CSV table of C-alpha atoms and ligand atoms in Angstrom, one decimal:
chain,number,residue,atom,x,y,z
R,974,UNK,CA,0.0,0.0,0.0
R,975,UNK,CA,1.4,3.3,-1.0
R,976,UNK,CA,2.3,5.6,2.4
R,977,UNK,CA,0.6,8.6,2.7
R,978,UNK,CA,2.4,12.0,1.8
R,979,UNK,CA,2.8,15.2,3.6
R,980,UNK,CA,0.8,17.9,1.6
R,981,UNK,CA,3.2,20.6,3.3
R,982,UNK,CA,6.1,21.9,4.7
R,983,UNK,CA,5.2,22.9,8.4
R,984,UNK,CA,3.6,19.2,9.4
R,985,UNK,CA,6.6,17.6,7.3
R,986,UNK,CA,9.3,19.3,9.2
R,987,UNK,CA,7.5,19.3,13.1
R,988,UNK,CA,7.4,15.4,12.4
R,989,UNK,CA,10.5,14.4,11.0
R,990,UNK,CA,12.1,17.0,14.5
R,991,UNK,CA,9.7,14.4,16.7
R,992,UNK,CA,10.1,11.2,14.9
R,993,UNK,CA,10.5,7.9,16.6
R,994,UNK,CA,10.0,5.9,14.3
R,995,UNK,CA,13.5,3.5,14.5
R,996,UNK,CA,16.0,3.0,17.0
R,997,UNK,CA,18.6,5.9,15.3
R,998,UNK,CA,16.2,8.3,17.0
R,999,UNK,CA,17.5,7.0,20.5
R,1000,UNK,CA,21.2,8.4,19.6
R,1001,UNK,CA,21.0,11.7,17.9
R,1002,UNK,CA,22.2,15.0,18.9
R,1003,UNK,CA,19.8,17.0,16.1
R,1004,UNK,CA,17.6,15.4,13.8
R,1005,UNK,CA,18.9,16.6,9.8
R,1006,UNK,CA,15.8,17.3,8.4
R,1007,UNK,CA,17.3,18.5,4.9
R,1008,UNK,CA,17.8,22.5,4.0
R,1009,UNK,CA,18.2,24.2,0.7
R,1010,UNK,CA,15.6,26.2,-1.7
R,1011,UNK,CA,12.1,24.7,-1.7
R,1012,UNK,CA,11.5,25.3,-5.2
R,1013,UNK,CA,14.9,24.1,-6.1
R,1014,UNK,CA,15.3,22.7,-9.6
R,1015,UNK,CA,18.1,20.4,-8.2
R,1016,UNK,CA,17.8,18.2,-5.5
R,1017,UNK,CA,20.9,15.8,-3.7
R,1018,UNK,CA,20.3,13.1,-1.5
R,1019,UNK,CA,22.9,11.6,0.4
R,1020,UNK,CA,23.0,8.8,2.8
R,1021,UNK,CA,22.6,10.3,6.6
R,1022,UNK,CA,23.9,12.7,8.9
R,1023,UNK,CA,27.8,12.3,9.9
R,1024,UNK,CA,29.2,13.3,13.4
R,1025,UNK,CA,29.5,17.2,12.0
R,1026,UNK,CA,25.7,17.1,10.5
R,1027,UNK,CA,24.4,15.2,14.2
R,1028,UNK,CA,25.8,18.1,16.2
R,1029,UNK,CA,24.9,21.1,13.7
R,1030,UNK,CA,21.2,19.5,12.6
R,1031,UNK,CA,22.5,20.5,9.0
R,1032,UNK,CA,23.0,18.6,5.8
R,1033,UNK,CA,26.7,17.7,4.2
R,1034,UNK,CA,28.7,20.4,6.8
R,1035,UNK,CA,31.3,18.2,7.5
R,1036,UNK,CA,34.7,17.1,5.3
R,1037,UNK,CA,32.2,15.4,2.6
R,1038,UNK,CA,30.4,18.4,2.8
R,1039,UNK,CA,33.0,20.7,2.2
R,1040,UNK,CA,34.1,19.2,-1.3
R,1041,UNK,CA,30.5,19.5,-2.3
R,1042,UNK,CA,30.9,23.2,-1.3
R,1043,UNK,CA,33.8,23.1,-3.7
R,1044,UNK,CA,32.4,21.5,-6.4
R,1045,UNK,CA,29.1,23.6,-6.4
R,1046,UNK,CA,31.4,26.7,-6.7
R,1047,UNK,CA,33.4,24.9,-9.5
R,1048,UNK,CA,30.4,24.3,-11.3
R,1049,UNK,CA,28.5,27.4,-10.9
R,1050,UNK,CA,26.3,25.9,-8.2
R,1051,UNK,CA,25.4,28.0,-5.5
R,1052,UNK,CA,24.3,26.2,-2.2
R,1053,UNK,CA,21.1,27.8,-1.4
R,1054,UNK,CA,19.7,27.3,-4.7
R,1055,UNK,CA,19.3,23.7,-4.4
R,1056,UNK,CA,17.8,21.2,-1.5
R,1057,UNK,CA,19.7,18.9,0.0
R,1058,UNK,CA,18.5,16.0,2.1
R,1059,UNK,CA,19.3,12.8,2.9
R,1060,UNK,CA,17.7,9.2,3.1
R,1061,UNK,CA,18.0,8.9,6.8
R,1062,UNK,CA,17.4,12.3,9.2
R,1063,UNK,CA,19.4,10.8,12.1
R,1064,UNK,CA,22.6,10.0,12.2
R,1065,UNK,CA,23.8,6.0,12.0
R,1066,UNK,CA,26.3,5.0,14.7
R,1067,UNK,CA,29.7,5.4,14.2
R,1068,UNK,CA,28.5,6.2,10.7
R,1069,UNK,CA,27.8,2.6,9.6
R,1070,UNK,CA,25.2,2.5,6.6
R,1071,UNK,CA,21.6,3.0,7.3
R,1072,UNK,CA,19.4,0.0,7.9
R,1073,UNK,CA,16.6,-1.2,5.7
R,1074,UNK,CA,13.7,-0.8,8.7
R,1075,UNK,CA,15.7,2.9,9.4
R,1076,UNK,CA,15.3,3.6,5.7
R,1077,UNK,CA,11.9,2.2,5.7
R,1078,UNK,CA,10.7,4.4,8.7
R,1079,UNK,CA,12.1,7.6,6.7
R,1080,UNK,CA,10.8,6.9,3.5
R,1081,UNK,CA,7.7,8.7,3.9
R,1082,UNK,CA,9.6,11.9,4.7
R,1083,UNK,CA,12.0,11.3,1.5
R,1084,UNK,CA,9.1,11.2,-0.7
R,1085,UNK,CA,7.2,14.3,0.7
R,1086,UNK,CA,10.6,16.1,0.1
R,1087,UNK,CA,10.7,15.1,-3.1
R,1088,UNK,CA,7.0,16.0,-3.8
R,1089,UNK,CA,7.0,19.4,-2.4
R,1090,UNK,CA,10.2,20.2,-3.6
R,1091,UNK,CA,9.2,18.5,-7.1
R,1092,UNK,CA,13.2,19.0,-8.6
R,1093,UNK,CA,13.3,19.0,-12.3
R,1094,UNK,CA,16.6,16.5,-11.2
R,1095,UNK,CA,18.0,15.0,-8.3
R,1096,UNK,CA,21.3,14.0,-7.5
R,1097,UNK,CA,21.9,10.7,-6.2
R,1098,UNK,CA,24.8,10.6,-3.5
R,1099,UNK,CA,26.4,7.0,-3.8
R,1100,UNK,CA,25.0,4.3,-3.3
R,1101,UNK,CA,23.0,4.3,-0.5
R,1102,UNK,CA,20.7,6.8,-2.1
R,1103,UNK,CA,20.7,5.3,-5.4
R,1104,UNK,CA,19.2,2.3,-4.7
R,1105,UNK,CA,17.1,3.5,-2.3
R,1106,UNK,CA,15.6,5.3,-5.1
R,1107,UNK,CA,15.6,3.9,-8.3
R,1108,UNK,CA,15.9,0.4,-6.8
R,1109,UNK,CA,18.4,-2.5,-5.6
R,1110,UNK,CA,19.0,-3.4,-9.0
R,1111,UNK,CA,20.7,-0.1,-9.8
R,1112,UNK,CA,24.1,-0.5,-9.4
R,1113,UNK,CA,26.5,3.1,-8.5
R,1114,UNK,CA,29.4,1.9,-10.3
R,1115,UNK,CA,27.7,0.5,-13.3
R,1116,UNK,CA,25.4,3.8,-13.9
R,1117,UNK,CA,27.4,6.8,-12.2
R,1118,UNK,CA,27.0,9.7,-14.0
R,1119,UNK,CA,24.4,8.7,-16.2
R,1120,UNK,CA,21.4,10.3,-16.5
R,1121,UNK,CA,18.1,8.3,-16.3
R,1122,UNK,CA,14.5,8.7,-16.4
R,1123,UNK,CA,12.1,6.9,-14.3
R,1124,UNK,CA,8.7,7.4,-13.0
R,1125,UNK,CA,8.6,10.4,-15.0
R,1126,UNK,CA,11.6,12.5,-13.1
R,1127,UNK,CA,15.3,12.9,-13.7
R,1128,UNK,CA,18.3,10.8,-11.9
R,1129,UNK,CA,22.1,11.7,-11.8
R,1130,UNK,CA,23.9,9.0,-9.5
R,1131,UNK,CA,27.4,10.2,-8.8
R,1132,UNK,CA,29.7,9.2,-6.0
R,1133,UNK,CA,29.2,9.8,-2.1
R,1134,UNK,CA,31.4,13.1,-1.5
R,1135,UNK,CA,32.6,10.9,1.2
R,1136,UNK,CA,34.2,8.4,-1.3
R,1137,UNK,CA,36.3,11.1,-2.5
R,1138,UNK,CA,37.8,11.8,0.7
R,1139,UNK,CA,38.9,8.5,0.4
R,1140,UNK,CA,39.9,8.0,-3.1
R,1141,UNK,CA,41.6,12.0,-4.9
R,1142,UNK,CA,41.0,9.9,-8.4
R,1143,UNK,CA,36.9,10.2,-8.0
R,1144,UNK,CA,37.3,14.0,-7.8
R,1145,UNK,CA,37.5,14.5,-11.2
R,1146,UNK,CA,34.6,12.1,-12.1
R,1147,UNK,CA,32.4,13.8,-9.4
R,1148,UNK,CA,33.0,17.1,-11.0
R,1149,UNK,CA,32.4,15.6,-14.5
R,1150,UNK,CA,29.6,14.2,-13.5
R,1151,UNK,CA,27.9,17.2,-11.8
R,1152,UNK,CA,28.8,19.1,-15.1
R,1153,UNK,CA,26.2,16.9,-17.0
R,1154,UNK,CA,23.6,18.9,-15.0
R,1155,UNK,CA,21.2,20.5,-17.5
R,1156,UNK,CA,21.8,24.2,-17.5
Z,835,URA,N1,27.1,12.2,4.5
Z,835,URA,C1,25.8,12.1,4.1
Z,835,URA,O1,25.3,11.2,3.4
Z,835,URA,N2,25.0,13.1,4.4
Z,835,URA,C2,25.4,14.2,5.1
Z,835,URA,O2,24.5,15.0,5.4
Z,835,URA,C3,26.7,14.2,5.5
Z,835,URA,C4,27.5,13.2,5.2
C-alpha cells in the first residue's frame, strides 16, 4: 500500500524533528531534516547525517560536505539554490550504513521532500541513495553519471562526496559528472 504523503512543509518538518519511528532516534544530537531552496530545480540526496551534520542539525557540513561546497562553486552551483536532504534524518552509529527498517521508517519523509520540492533532477549521492531510489538493482558503479528517467523525473547517480575523501582519483569524475547537470 502506498504511504501517505505530507501535503506541506510545516507538518513535514514538526514530524521528522519528533520522529520515533527506529532506533537511530534514540542516539541523535539534532535530527537533519534537509535544508536548501524549496522550489529548487536540483535536488541531492545523500546517505545520513555524519558526526558534524548530528551536532549542527544540517545537511553535508562536515569534510564530505566541504568538497560538495567546492564542487558547487566549480560548477556554478550555488548552495542555497538547491535542496539537499538525505535518506535517513538521524545520524547511523559510528556512521555505519543505514538499515533497511531505518530507511523504511524515513521513507515517507523522503518522498514528501521530493513532492513538495518536485526538482526538475536530483542527485543521487552513492549508493545508498541510489538504490534507495531507483531500486536495488541499480548499481553506482555501473550507472554513475548517467542520467536516467524513471517514473517520470530525472536521476544523476554520482559518488558519495565521502568516497572522495577517500579516493583524490573520484574527484575529477564527481565534478564531471555534476557538469552533466542540465543548465
Ligand atoms: N554524508 C551524508 O550522506 N549526508 C550528510 O549530510 C553528511 C555526510
Amino acid at each position: 500500500m502506498e504511504e501517505k504523503l505530507f501535503e506541506n512543509w510545516e507538518q513535514l518538518e514538526n514530524s521528522i524533528r519528533i520522529c520515533k519511528d527506529c532506533k537511530l532516534c534514540q542516539n541523535r544530537n539534532k535530527v537533519v531534516i534537509g535544508e536548501g531552496n524549496k522550489n529548487a530545480k536540483i535536488m541531492f540526496i545523500g546517505e545520513g547525517p555524519g558526526a558534524d551534520e548530528d551536532i549542527q542539525g544540517r545537511p553535508f557540513v562536515g569534510r564530505a560536505g566541504k568538497l560538495m561546497d567546492q564542487a558547487f562553486k566549480g560548477i556554478g552551483i550555488k548552495r542555497e539554490e538547491v535542496y539537499i536532504a538525505n535518506v535517513v534524518k538521524c545520524r547511523p552509529p559510528g556512521n555505519r550504513n543505514p538499515e533497511i527498517d531505518e530507511m523504511n521508517a524515513c521513507k515517507k519523509f523522503l518522498k514528501s521532500q521530493i513532492k513538495l520540492v518536485n526538482p526538475e533532477i536530483i542527485i543521487l549521492l552513492g549508493s545508498v541513495a541510489t538504490k534507495e531510489i531507483l531500486g536495488e538493482e541499480y548499481s553506482i558503479t555501473k550507472i554513475r553519471g548517467t542520467i536516467i528517467e524513471k517514473d517520470g523525473r530525472i536521476y544523476l547517480p554520482t559518488f558519495h562526496p565521502a568516497a572522495l575523501l577517500r579516493d583524490e582519483d573520484k574527484k575529477i569524475l564527481f565534478w564531471k559528472d555534476l557538469t552533466k547537470i542540465p543548465k
